[in-house]
PDB file of C-alpha atoms in Angstrom:
ATOM      1  CA  MET A   1    -101.180  33.874  -8.092  1.00  0.00           C
ATOM      2  CA  ARG A   2    -101.835  36.804 -10.503  1.00  0.00           C
ATOM      3  CA  LYS A   3    -100.003  39.879  -9.750  1.00  0.00           C
ATOM      4  CA  ARG A   4    -103.578  41.836 -10.063  1.00  0.00           C
ATOM      5  CA  LYS A   5    -105.243  39.472  -7.578  1.00  0.00           C
ATOM      6  CA  LYS A   6    -102.180  39.694  -5.253  1.00  0.00           C
ATOM      7  CA  TYR A   7    -102.212  43.584  -5.095  1.00  0.00           C
ATOM      8  CA  ILE A   8    -106.291  43.519  -4.395  1.00  0.00           C
ATOM      9  CA  LEU A   9    -105.695  40.793  -1.424  1.00  0.00           C
ATOM     10  CA  ILE A  10    -102.924  43.151  -0.010  1.00  0.00           C
ATOM     11  CA  ALA A  11    -105.097  46.171  -0.180  1.00  0.00           C
ATOM     12  CA  ALA A  12    -108.036  44.326   1.011  1.00  0.00           C
ATOM     13  CA  SER A  13    -105.889  43.131   4.097  1.00  0.00           C
ATOM     14  CA  TRP A  14    -104.739  46.994   4.788  1.00  0.00           C
ATOM     15  CA  PHE A  15    -108.589  48.159   4.325  1.00  0.00           C
ATOM     16  CA  THR A  16    -109.615  45.465   6.976  1.00  0.00           C
ATOM     17  CA  VAL A  17    -106.995  46.604   9.445  1.00  0.00           C
ATOM     18  CA  LEU A  18    -107.690  50.225   9.280  1.00  0.00           C
ATOM     19  CA  LEU A  19    -111.776  49.489   9.509  1.00  0.00           C
ATOM     20  CA  CYS A  20    -110.977  47.148  12.783  1.00  0.00           C
ATOM     21  CA  TRP A  21    -108.843  50.035  13.938  1.00  0.00           C
ATOM     22  CA  GLN A  22    -111.771  52.561  13.401  1.00  0.00           C
ATOM     23  CA  PHE A  23    -114.206  49.947  15.124  1.00  0.00           C
ATOM     24  CA  PHE A  24    -112.191  49.937  18.194  1.00  0.00           C
ATOM     25  CA  SER A  25    -111.520  53.493  18.398  1.00  0.00           C
ATOM     26  CA  LEU A  26    -115.189  54.239  18.072  1.00  0.00           C
ATOM     27  CA  TYR A  27    -115.996  51.415  21.133  1.00  0.00           C
ATOM     28  CA  ILE A  28    -113.256  52.884  23.282  1.00  0.00           C
ATOM     29  CA  GLY A  29    -114.177  56.541  22.873  1.00  0.00           C
ATOM     30  CA  ASN A  30    -111.217  57.949  23.795  1.00  0.00           C
ATOM     31  CA  LYS A  31    -109.243  59.417  20.786  1.00  0.00           C
ATOM     32  CA  ASP A  32    -106.341  60.770  23.198  1.00  0.00           C
ATOM     33  CA  ILE A  33    -105.619  56.633  24.104  1.00  0.00           C
ATOM     34  CA  PHE A  34    -106.865  55.336  20.776  1.00  0.00           C
ATOM     35  CA  PRO A  35    -107.104  57.726  17.992  1.00  0.00           C
ATOM     36  CA  SER A  36    -109.262  57.351  15.038  1.00  0.00           C
ATOM     37  CA  THR A  37    -107.821  56.254  11.467  1.00  0.00           C
ATOM     38  CA  PHE A  38    -108.173  59.728  10.328  1.00  0.00           C
ATOM     39  CA  GLN A  39    -106.182  60.939  13.400  1.00  0.00           C
ATOM     40  CA  LEU A  40    -103.478  58.234  12.791  1.00  0.00           C
ATOM     41  CA  ILE A  41    -103.291  59.375   8.919  1.00  0.00           C
ATOM     42  CA  THR A  42    -102.931  63.039   9.824  1.00  0.00           C
ATOM     43  CA  ALA A  43    -100.090  62.385  12.339  1.00  0.00           C
ATOM     44  CA  VAL A  44     -98.264  60.300   9.802  1.00  0.00           C
ATOM     45  CA  PHE A  45     -98.265  63.444   7.430  1.00  0.00           C
ATOM     46  CA  TYR A  46     -97.700  65.809   9.890  1.00  0.00           C
ATOM     47  CA  LEU A  47     -94.353  63.900  10.698  1.00  0.00           C
ATOM     48  CA  PHE A  48     -93.171  65.046   7.236  1.00  0.00           C
ATOM     49  CA  SER A  49     -93.298  68.439   8.135  1.00  0.00           C
ATOM     50  CA  GLU A  50     -91.452  68.385  11.259  1.00  0.00           C
ATOM     51  CA  ALA A  51     -87.574  69.268  11.156  1.00  0.00           C
ATOM     52  CA  SER A  52     -86.546  66.287  12.882  1.00  0.00           C
ATOM     53  CA  PHE A  53     -88.150  63.651  10.842  1.00  0.00           C
ATOM     54  CA  LEU A  54     -85.545  63.466   8.246  1.00  0.00           C
ATOM     55  CA  SER A  55     -82.437  63.404  10.705  1.00  0.00           C
ATOM     56  CA  ALA A  56     -84.413  60.785  13.034  1.00  0.00           C
ATOM     57  CA  VAL A  57     -85.097  58.552   9.935  1.00  0.00           C
ATOM     58  CA  SER A  58     -81.429  58.804   8.336  1.00  0.00           C
ATOM     59  CA  SER A  59     -79.885  58.220  11.811  1.00  0.00           C
ATOM     60  CA  THR A  60     -81.827  54.882  12.156  1.00  0.00           C
ATOM     61  CA  LEU A  61     -81.277  53.960   8.673  1.00  0.00           C
ATOM     62  CA  LEU A  62     -77.427  54.577   9.065  1.00  0.00           C
ATOM     63  CA  ARG A  63     -77.448  52.432  12.188  1.00  0.00           C
ATOM     64  CA  GLY A  64     -79.270  49.684  10.358  1.00  0.00           C
ATOM     65  CA  ILE A  65     -77.239  49.470   7.369  1.00  0.00           C
ATOM     66  CA  CYS A  66     -73.817  49.748   9.467  1.00  0.00           C
ATOM     67  CA  GLY A  67     -75.064  47.268  12.024  1.00  0.00           C
ATOM     68  CA  MET A  68     -76.006  44.696   9.038  1.00  0.00           C
ATOM     69  CA  LEU A  69     -73.010  45.519   7.037  1.00  0.00           C
ATOM     70  CA  LEU A  70     -70.724  44.529  10.353  1.00  0.00           C
ATOM     71  CA  SER A  71     -72.829  41.631  11.244  1.00  0.00           C
ATOM     72  CA  LEU A  72     -72.710  40.247   7.489  1.00  0.00           C
ATOM     73  CA  CYS A  73     -68.622  40.823   7.583  1.00  0.00           C
ATOM     74  CA  LEU A  74     -68.467  39.158  11.008  1.00  0.00           C
ATOM     75  CA  ALA A  75     -70.880  36.150  10.261  1.00  0.00           C
ATOM     76  CA  ALA A  76     -68.851  35.585   6.853  1.00  0.00           C
ATOM     77  CA  ILE A  77     -65.275  35.330   8.336  1.00  0.00           C
ATOM     78  CA  LEU A  78     -66.910  33.161  11.122  1.00  0.00           C
ATOM     79  CA  ALA A  79     -68.708  30.610   8.808  1.00  0.00           C
ATOM     80  CA  TRP A  80     -65.968  30.543   6.378  1.00  0.00           C
ATOM     81  CA  ARG A  81     -63.889  29.345   8.959  1.00  0.00           C
ATOM     82  CA  ALA A  82     -66.284  27.284  10.583  1.00  0.00           C
ATOM     83  CA  SER A  83     -67.157  25.430   7.507  1.00  0.00           C
ATOM     84  CA  ARG A  84     -63.822  24.273   6.848  1.00  0.00           C
ATOM     85  CA  SER A  85     -62.809  23.317  10.604  1.00  0.00           C
ATOM     86  CA  ASP A  86     -65.207  21.122  12.684  1.00  0.00           C
ATOM     87  CA  ALA A  87     -63.058  22.208  15.577  1.00  0.00           C
ATOM     88  CA  PHE A  88     -63.703  25.796  15.354  1.00  0.00           C
ATOM     89  CA  ARG A  89     -67.626  25.465  14.415  1.00  0.00           C
ATOM     90  CA  THR A  90     -67.517  23.556  17.949  1.00  0.00           C
ATOM     91  CA  TYR A  91     -65.438  26.180  19.425  1.00  0.00           C
ATOM     92  CA  ILE A  92     -68.116  28.931  18.834  1.00  0.00           C
ATOM     93  CA  HIS A  93     -71.342  27.195  18.793  1.00  0.00           C
ATOM     94  CA  PRO A  94     -71.595  28.134  22.647  1.00  0.00           C
ATOM     95  CA  PHE A  95     -70.992  31.663  22.144  1.00  0.00           C
ATOM     96  CA  LEU A  96     -73.732  31.513  19.337  1.00  0.00           C
ATOM     97  CA  THR A  97     -76.155  29.797  21.345  1.00  0.00           C
ATOM     98  CA  LEU A  98     -75.549  32.085  24.232  1.00  0.00           C
ATOM     99  CA  LEU A  99     -76.147  35.292  21.711  1.00  0.00           C
ATOM    100  CA  ARG A 100     -79.505  33.551  20.643  1.00  0.00           C
ATOM    101  CA  SER A 101     -80.816  32.419  23.862  1.00  0.00           C
ATOM    102  CA  VAL A 102     -80.411  35.585  26.338  1.00  0.00           C
ATOM    103  CA  PRO A 103     -83.079  38.196  26.365  1.00  0.00           C
ATOM    104  CA  ILE A 104     -82.357  41.016  23.996  1.00  0.00           C
ATOM    105  CA  ILE A 105     -83.569  43.511  27.097  1.00  0.00           C
ATOM    106  CA  SER A 106     -80.804  41.807  29.256  1.00  0.00           C
ATOM    107  CA  PHE A 107     -78.251  42.717  26.438  1.00  0.00           C
ATOM    108  CA  LEU A 108     -79.623  46.026  26.521  1.00  0.00           C
ATOM    109  CA  PHE A 109     -79.669  47.135  30.137  1.00  0.00           C
ATOM    110  CA  LEU A 110     -75.691  45.804  30.264  1.00  0.00           C
ATOM    111  CA  PHE A 111     -74.996  47.732  27.303  1.00  0.00           C
ATOM    112  CA  LEU A 112     -76.470  50.837  29.114  1.00  0.00           C
ATOM    113  CA  ILE A 113     -73.774  50.397  31.514  1.00  0.00           C
ATOM    114  CA  TRP A 114     -70.904  49.691  29.311  1.00  0.00           C
ATOM    115  CA  PHE A 115     -71.188  51.995  26.175  1.00  0.00           C
ATOM    116  CA  SER A 116     -72.079  55.160  24.839  1.00  0.00           C
ATOM    117  CA  PRO A 117     -75.357  55.761  23.734  1.00  0.00           C
ATOM    118  CA  GLU A 118     -74.615  56.146  19.999  1.00  0.00           C
ATOM    119  CA  TYR A 119     -73.113  52.908  19.938  1.00  0.00           C
ATOM    120  CA  ILE A 120     -75.753  50.690  21.638  1.00  0.00           C
ATOM    121  CA  PRO A 121     -78.133  50.454  18.699  1.00  0.00           C
ATOM    122  CA  LEU A 122     -75.426  49.236  16.565  1.00  0.00           C
ATOM    123  CA  VAL A 123     -74.105  46.595  19.031  1.00  0.00           C
ATOM    124  CA  MET A 124     -77.714  45.359  19.431  1.00  0.00           C
ATOM    125  CA  ALA A 125     -77.741  44.810  15.567  1.00  0.00           C
ATOM    126  CA  LEU A 126     -74.700  42.718  15.591  1.00  0.00           C
ATOM    127  CA  ILE A 127     -75.720  40.406  18.844  1.00  0.00           C
ATOM    128  CA  THR A 128     -79.264  39.808  17.175  1.00  0.00           C
ATOM    129  CA  ILE A 129     -77.999  39.348  13.456  1.00  0.00           C
ATOM    130  CA  VAL A 130     -74.694  37.655  13.567  1.00  0.00           C
ATOM    131  CA  PRO A 131     -75.645  34.287  15.488  1.00  0.00           C
ATOM    132  CA  VAL A 132     -78.440  33.218  13.026  1.00  0.00           C
ATOM    133  CA  LEU A 133     -76.423  34.657   9.979  1.00  0.00           C
ATOM    134  CA  THR A 134     -73.530  32.634  10.795  1.00  0.00           C
ATOM    135  CA  GLU A 135     -75.312  29.389  10.928  1.00  0.00           C
ATOM    136  CA  ASN A 136     -77.114  29.940   7.538  1.00  0.00           C
ATOM    137  CA  LEU A 137     -73.665  30.877   6.216  1.00  0.00           C
ATOM    138  CA  ILE A 138     -72.017  27.835   7.441  1.00  0.00           C
ATOM    139  CA  ALA A 139     -74.751  25.769   5.567  1.00  0.00           C
ATOM    140  CA  GLY A 140     -73.996  27.750   2.476  1.00  0.00           C
ATOM    141  CA  PHE A 141     -70.487  27.196   2.341  1.00  0.00           C
ATOM    142  CA  ARG A 142     -70.698  23.598   3.050  1.00  0.00           C
ATOM    143  CA  ASN A 143     -73.194  23.621   0.094  1.00  0.00           C
ATOM    144  CA  ILE A 144     -70.220  24.880  -2.351  1.00  0.00           C
ATOM    145  CA  ASP A 145     -69.248  21.949  -5.077  1.00  0.00           C
ATOM    146  CA  HIS A 146     -65.387  21.507  -4.412  1.00  0.00           C
ATOM    147  CA  SER A 147     -65.319  19.966  -8.029  1.00  0.00           C
ATOM    148  CA  LEU A 148     -66.101  23.239  -9.322  1.00  0.00           C
ATOM    149  CA  LEU A 149     -63.626  24.911  -7.206  1.00  0.00           C
ATOM    150  CA  GLU A 150     -60.992  22.489  -8.633  1.00  0.00           C
ATOM    151  CA  MET A 151     -62.318  23.566 -11.832  1.00  0.00           C
ATOM    152  CA  SER A 152     -61.801  26.930 -11.370  1.00  0.00           C
ATOM    153  CA  TYR A 153     -58.293  26.230 -10.255  1.00  0.00           C
ATOM    154  CA  MET A 154     -57.463  24.370 -13.679  1.00  0.00           C
ATOM    155  CA  TYR A 155     -58.821  27.110 -15.901  1.00  0.00           C
ATOM    156  CA  ALA A 156     -56.840  29.934 -13.509  1.00  0.00           C
ATOM    157  CA  PHE A 157     -60.188  31.981 -12.389  1.00  0.00           C
ATOM    158  CA  SER A 158     -59.493  35.025 -10.309  1.00  0.00           C
ATOM    159  CA  VAL A 159     -60.614  35.163  -6.900  1.00  0.00           C
ATOM    160  CA  LYS A 160     -63.376  37.767  -8.268  1.00  0.00           C
ATOM    161  CA  GLN A 161     -64.571  35.023 -10.634  1.00  0.00           C
ATOM    162  CA  LYS A 162     -64.395  32.455  -8.011  1.00  0.00           C
ATOM    163  CA  ILE A 163     -66.807  34.326  -5.940  1.00  0.00           C
ATOM    164  CA  LYS A 164     -69.396  35.671  -8.579  1.00  0.00           C
ATOM    165  CA  HIS A 165     -69.696  32.587 -10.469  1.00  0.00           C
ATOM    166  CA  ILE A 166     -69.218  29.626  -7.746  1.00  0.00           C
ATOM    167  CA  ILE A 167     -69.495  30.877  -4.144  1.00  0.00           C
ATOM    168  CA  TYR A 168     -71.903  33.415  -4.434  1.00  0.00           C
ATOM    169  CA  PRO A 169     -74.621  31.083  -6.507  1.00  0.00           C
ATOM    170  CA  ALA A 170     -74.048  28.581  -3.803  1.00  0.00           C
ATOM    171  CA  VAL A 171     -74.265  30.540  -0.691  1.00  0.00           C
ATOM    172  CA  SER A 172     -76.852  33.058  -1.769  1.00  0.00           C
ATOM    173  CA  PRO A 173     -79.921  31.241  -0.870  1.00  0.00           C
ATOM    174  CA  TYR A 174     -78.676  30.663   2.602  1.00  0.00           C
ATOM    175  CA  LEU A 175     -77.205  34.470   2.824  1.00  0.00           C
ATOM    176  CA  PHE A 176     -80.808  35.872   1.845  1.00  0.00           C
ATOM    177  CA  SER A 177     -82.835  33.535   4.116  1.00  0.00           C
ATOM    178  CA  GLY A 178     -80.729  34.676   6.909  1.00  0.00           C
ATOM    179  CA  LEU A 179     -80.836  38.240   6.081  1.00  0.00           C
ATOM    180  CA  ILE A 180     -84.554  38.183   5.485  1.00  0.00           C
ATOM    181  CA  SER A 181     -85.322  36.430   8.819  1.00  0.00           C
ATOM    182  CA  THR A 182     -82.911  38.434  10.876  1.00  0.00           C
ATOM    183  CA  ALA A 183     -83.989  42.084   9.215  1.00  0.00           C
ATOM    184  CA  GLY A 184     -86.785  42.379  11.051  1.00  0.00           C
ATOM    185  CA  LEU A 185     -85.558  41.564  14.491  1.00  0.00           C
ATOM    186  CA  GLY A 186     -82.507  43.712  13.825  1.00  0.00           C
ATOM    187  CA  TRP A 187     -84.540  46.875  13.350  1.00  0.00           C
ATOM    188  CA  LYS A 188     -86.677  46.093  16.301  1.00  0.00           C
ATOM    189  CA  ALA A 189     -83.430  45.844  18.446  1.00  0.00           C
ATOM    190  CA  ILE A 190     -82.076  48.799  16.968  1.00  0.00           C
ATOM    191  CA  ILE A 191     -85.136  51.270  17.656  1.00  0.00           C
ATOM    192  CA  MET A 192     -85.481  49.752  21.145  1.00  0.00           C
ATOM    193  CA  GLY A 193     -81.937  50.422  21.816  1.00  0.00           C
ATOM    194  CA  GLU A 194     -82.261  54.056  20.651  1.00  0.00           C
ATOM    195  CA  ALA A 195     -85.524  54.281  22.851  1.00  0.00           C
ATOM    196  CA  LEU A 196     -83.512  53.317  26.055  1.00  0.00           C
ATOM    197  CA  ALA A 197     -79.999  54.547  25.163  1.00  0.00           C
ATOM    198  CA  GLN A 198     -81.515  57.877  24.078  1.00  0.00           C
ATOM    199  CA  PRO A 199     -78.654  58.934  21.526  1.00  0.00           C
ATOM    200  CA  VAL A 200     -78.878  62.442  19.860  1.00  0.00           C
ATOM    201  CA  THR A 201     -81.660  61.294  17.357  1.00  0.00           C
ATOM    202  CA  GLY A 202     -83.371  58.499  15.721  1.00  0.00           C
ATOM    203  CA  ILE A 203     -86.924  56.669  15.131  1.00  0.00           C
ATOM    204  CA  GLY A 204     -86.648  55.110  18.988  1.00  0.00           C
ATOM    205  CA  VAL A 205     -85.630  58.312  20.417  1.00  0.00           C
ATOM    206  CA  MET A 206     -88.924  60.167  18.942  1.00  0.00           C
ATOM    207  CA  ILE A 207     -91.145  57.136  19.891  1.00  0.00           C
ATOM    208  CA  ARG A 208     -89.879  57.748  23.573  1.00  0.00           C
ATOM    209  CA  GLU A 209     -90.356  61.547  23.517  1.00  0.00           C
ATOM    210  CA  ALA A 210     -93.963  60.608  22.109  1.00  0.00           C
ATOM    211  CA  HIS A 211     -94.453  58.220  24.962  1.00  0.00           C
ATOM    212  CA  GLY A 212     -93.395  60.781  27.663  1.00  0.00           C
ATOM    213  CA  PHE A 213     -95.641  63.398  26.266  1.00  0.00           C
ATOM    214  CA  ILE A 214     -98.480  60.690  26.144  1.00  0.00           C
ATOM    215  CA  GLU A 215     -98.831  61.813  22.206  1.00  0.00           C
ATOM    216  CA  VAL A 216    -100.331  58.693  21.291  1.00  0.00           C
ATOM    217  CA  PRO A 217    -101.069  59.446  17.705  1.00  0.00           C
ATOM    218  CA  ARG A 218     -97.505  60.723  17.148  1.00  0.00           C
ATOM    219  CA  LEU A 219     -96.161  57.164  18.721  1.00  0.00           C
ATOM    220  CA  LEU A 220     -98.284  55.294  16.457  1.00  0.00           C
ATOM    221  CA  ALA A 221     -96.900  57.420  13.526  1.00  0.00           C
ATOM    222  CA  TRP A 222     -93.304  56.833  14.259  1.00  0.00           C
ATOM    223  CA  THR A 223     -94.198  53.208  14.547  1.00  0.00           C
ATOM    224  CA  LEU A 224     -95.923  53.207  11.241  1.00  0.00           C
ATOM    225  CA  VAL A 225     -92.682  54.693   9.836  1.00  0.00           C
ATOM    226  CA  ALA A 226     -90.535  51.743  11.378  1.00  0.00           C
ATOM    227  CA  VAL A 227     -92.695  49.423  10.007  1.00  0.00           C
ATOM    228  CA  VAL A 228     -92.604  51.129   6.584  1.00  0.00           C
ATOM    229  CA  ILE A 229     -88.591  50.950   6.644  1.00  0.00           C
ATOM    230  CA  SER A 230     -88.709  47.525   7.779  1.00  0.00           C
ATOM    231  CA  TYR A 231     -90.758  46.056   5.102  1.00  0.00           C
ATOM    232  CA  GLY A 232     -89.277  48.058   2.377  1.00  0.00           C
ATOM    233  CA  PHE A 233     -85.711  46.893   3.348  1.00  0.00           C
ATOM    234  CA  GLU A 234     -87.034  43.254   3.509  1.00  0.00           C
ATOM    235  CA  LEU A 235     -88.450  44.150  -0.273  1.00  0.00           C
ATOM    236  CA  LEU A 236     -85.080  45.421  -1.353  1.00  0.00           C
ATOM    237  CA  LEU A 237     -83.647  42.069   0.187  1.00  0.00           C
ATOM    238  CA  LYS A 238     -86.118  39.922  -1.786  1.00  0.00           C
ATOM    239  CA  ARG A 239     -85.017  41.761  -4.926  1.00  0.00           C
ATOM    240  CA  ALA A 240     -81.516  41.293  -4.586  1.00  0.00           C
ATOM    241  CA  GLU A 241     -81.950  37.509  -4.013  1.00  0.00           C
ATOM    242  CA  LYS A 242     -82.861  37.182  -7.637  1.00  0.00           C
ATOM    243  CA  TYR A 243     -79.823  38.798  -8.973  1.00  0.00           C
ATOM    244  CA  SER A 244     -77.227  36.759 -10.632  1.00  0.00           C
ATOM    245  CA  PHE A 245     -73.995  37.614 -12.017  1.00  0.00           C
ATOM    246  CA  PRO A 246     -73.870  37.506 -15.779  1.00  0.00           C
ATOM    247  CA  VAL A 247     -71.569  34.607 -17.389  1.00  0.00           C
ATOM    248  CA  SER A 248     -68.909  35.813 -20.332  1.00  0.00           C
ATOM    249  CA  PHE A 249     -67.180  33.626 -22.347  1.00  0.00           C
ATOM    250  CA  ALA A 250     -63.607  33.556 -23.371  1.00  0.00           C
ATOM    251  CA  SER A 251     -63.185  34.650 -27.184  1.00  0.00           C
ATOM    252  CA  LYS A 252     -61.157  32.170 -29.528  1.00  0.00           C
ATOM    253  CA  ASP A 253     -58.353  34.587 -29.708  1.00  0.00           C
ATOM    254  CA  TYR A 254     -58.093  34.623 -25.927  1.00  0.00           C
ATOM    255  CA  ALA A 255     -58.046  30.766 -25.377  1.00  0.00           C
ATOM    256  CA  GLU A 256     -55.256  30.603 -28.453  1.00  0.00           C
ATOM    257  CA  LYS A 257     -53.357  33.045 -26.631  1.00  0.00           C
ATOM    258  CA  ILE A 258     -53.484  31.002 -23.301  1.00  0.00           C
ATOM    259  CA  MET A 259     -52.623  27.722 -25.452  1.00  0.00           C
ATOM    260  CA  GLU A 260     -49.245  29.662 -26.416  1.00  0.00           C
ATOM    261  CA  ASN A 261     -47.961  29.342 -22.976  1.00  0.00           C
ATOM    262  CA  PHE A 262     -48.071  25.298 -23.178  1.00  0.00           C
ATOM    263  CA  PRO A 263     -45.159  23.615 -24.712  1.00  0.00           C
ATOM    264  CA  ASP A 264     -45.132  21.641 -28.122  1.00  0.00           C
ATOM    265  CA  ILE A 265     -44.580  18.090 -26.115  1.00  0.00           C
ATOM    266  CA  LEU A 266     -45.292  17.524 -22.534  1.00  0.00           C
ATOM    267  CA  ASN A 267     -43.170  14.650 -21.280  1.00  0.00           C
ATOM    268  CA  ILE A 268     -44.096  12.815 -18.016  1.00  0.00           C
ATOM    269  CA  GLU A 269     -41.468  10.892 -16.422  1.00  0.00           C
ATOM    270  CA  GLY A 270     -41.072   8.422 -13.481  1.00  0.00           C
ATOM    271  CA  ILE A 271     -44.204   9.629 -11.726  1.00  0.00           C
ATOM    272  CA  ARG A 272     -45.122   7.609  -8.629  1.00  0.00           C
ATOM    273  CA  LYS A 273     -48.374   7.806  -6.552  1.00  0.00           C
ATOM    274  CA  ARG A 274     -50.095   5.600  -3.876  1.00  0.00           C
ATOM    275  CA  TYR A 275     -53.029   5.869  -1.680  1.00  0.00           C
ATOM    276  CA  GLY A 276     -52.530   3.870   1.405  1.00  0.00           C
ATOM    277  CA  HIS A 277     -50.882   0.488   0.296  1.00  0.00           C
ATOM    278  CA  LYS A 278     -52.234   0.571  -3.324  1.00  0.00           C
ATOM    279  CA  ILE A 279     -49.738   1.586  -5.963  1.00  0.00           C
ATOM    280  CA  LEU A 280     -51.689   3.491  -8.561  1.00  0.00           C
ATOM    281  CA  LEU A 281     -48.765   5.026 -10.700  1.00  0.00           C
ATOM    282  CA  SER A 282     -45.247   3.556 -10.895  1.00  0.00           C
ATOM    283  CA  GLU A 283     -42.254   5.252 -13.056  1.00  0.00           C
ATOM    284  CA  LEU A 284     -44.693   6.384 -15.437  1.00  0.00           C
ATOM    285  CA  ARG A 285     -43.631   7.835 -18.878  1.00  0.00           C
ATOM    286  CA  LEU A 286     -45.496   9.454 -21.228  1.00  0.00           C
ATOM    287  CA  SER A 287     -45.314  12.127 -23.890  1.00  0.00           C
ATOM    288  CA  VAL A 288     -48.288  14.299 -24.936  1.00  0.00           C
ATOM    289  CA  SER A 289     -48.112  16.481 -28.169  1.00  0.00           C
ATOM    290  CA  ARG A 290     -50.092  19.539 -28.182  1.00  0.00           C
ATOM    291  CA  GLY A 291     -53.013  19.694 -30.643  1.00  0.00           C
ATOM    292  CA  LYS A 292     -53.239  15.971 -30.813  1.00  0.00           C
ATOM    293  CA  ILE A 293     -55.876  13.684 -28.973  1.00  0.00           C
ATOM    294  CA  THR A 294     -53.914  11.287 -26.415  1.00  0.00           C
ATOM    295  CA  CYS A 295     -56.360   8.332 -25.105  1.00  0.00           C
ATOM    296  CA  LEU A 296     -55.561   6.644 -22.144  1.00  0.00           C
ATOM    297  CA  MET A 297     -57.361   3.345 -21.441  1.00  0.00           C
ATOM    298  CA  ALA A 298     -57.669   1.507 -18.422  1.00  0.00           C
ATOM    299  CA  SER A 299     -59.833  -0.437 -16.045  1.00  0.00           C
ATOM    300  CA  SER A 300     -61.575   1.702 -13.277  1.00  0.00           C
ATOM    301  CA  GLY A 301     -59.503   1.855 -10.022  1.00  0.00           C
ATOM    302  CA  TYR A 302     -55.919   2.192 -12.071  1.00  0.00           C
ATOM    303  CA  GLY A 303     -55.173   5.782 -11.783  1.00  0.00           C
ATOM    304  CA  LYS A 304     -56.458   7.750 -14.871  1.00  0.00           C
ATOM    305  CA  THR A 305     -58.144  10.430 -13.001  1.00  0.00           C
ATOM    306  CA  THR A 306     -55.348  10.332 -10.546  1.00  0.00           C
ATOM    307  CA  LEU A 307     -52.873  11.162 -13.544  1.00  0.00           C
ATOM    308  CA  LEU A 308     -54.906  13.985 -14.515  1.00  0.00           C
ATOM    309  CA  ARG A 309     -55.156  15.415 -11.005  1.00  0.00           C
ATOM    310  CA  LEU A 310     -51.369  15.164 -10.957  1.00  0.00           C
ATOM    311  CA  LEU A 311     -50.958  17.062 -14.151  1.00  0.00           C
ATOM    312  CA  SER A 312     -53.378  19.838 -13.414  1.00  0.00           C
ATOM    313  CA  GLY A 313     -51.664  20.530 -10.165  1.00  0.00           C
ATOM    314  CA  LEU A 314     -54.877  19.273  -8.188  1.00  0.00           C
ATOM    315  CA  ASP A 315     -52.764  16.521  -6.375  1.00  0.00           C
ATOM    316  CA  HIS A 316     -48.762  15.747  -5.958  1.00  0.00           C
ATOM    317  CA  ALA A 317     -46.601  13.119  -6.966  1.00  0.00           C
ATOM    318  CA  GLU A 318     -44.361  11.266  -4.407  1.00  0.00           C
ATOM    319  CA  ALA A 319     -40.923  12.134  -4.210  1.00  0.00           C
TER     320      ALA A 319
END
């Protein structure tokens, strides 16, 4: 679909929503309960002039960003451990299922008793985002090609290089799928927490205040602000999903410098290796000169790959 056509359809969709809203406003005939489209737009612009607007929006944004970053860190730790241990994955599965299954409102009422109002929106973000994100990241970590990790070990990749060029490309589809699917739910939980916990300020606090004074246009205006924030955050995530780290290749001088660390002759003596009852290598002796091509020929299953893994340090010979 062309971009122009896409934007036209989006504009038509919003126009339809506003038109339907205006129709129901005229049909109900009570602007205090169901304001007109013009009243709603006016209320949104009026919010910008309020002294509390920036502080409320920034407080909610800060809670949302902190909640998502903490959720990402916790989910990454749990998922990395679970992807490497089936026992640990089985152990945490009931906890993740519990967090996904229990109604958010039940957690919220418990947190109103247990925690300070300032921390409740943050905790709400954690319990809504962590379970889904953890499951996604477990699948992502299991998607990592271990042969590429072995290659990175042989070429002495740094931890940063491994993350940028091997781990991140494998995990990113699962990561952003989880973030995008939970972002909207996370913002809802945070604003709901603000509305009931009543911290110093926040969008949820403003919505609760407008409800208390039966200011329907103001309540809807704050709701629209919350929708715009959630949608804008989703667009940022979709844009970030397309990013990939640039690949840089080592220069010829760097490669030659690395080769200087290798000996002129590599002597292999007395290597032994078996798998189960099958002996692959026994008392192997071999000399390999630097700068010369050495060809190893044998049928499949005679230990050629095993020898290369032993020489590269990916496997260990028998004592």
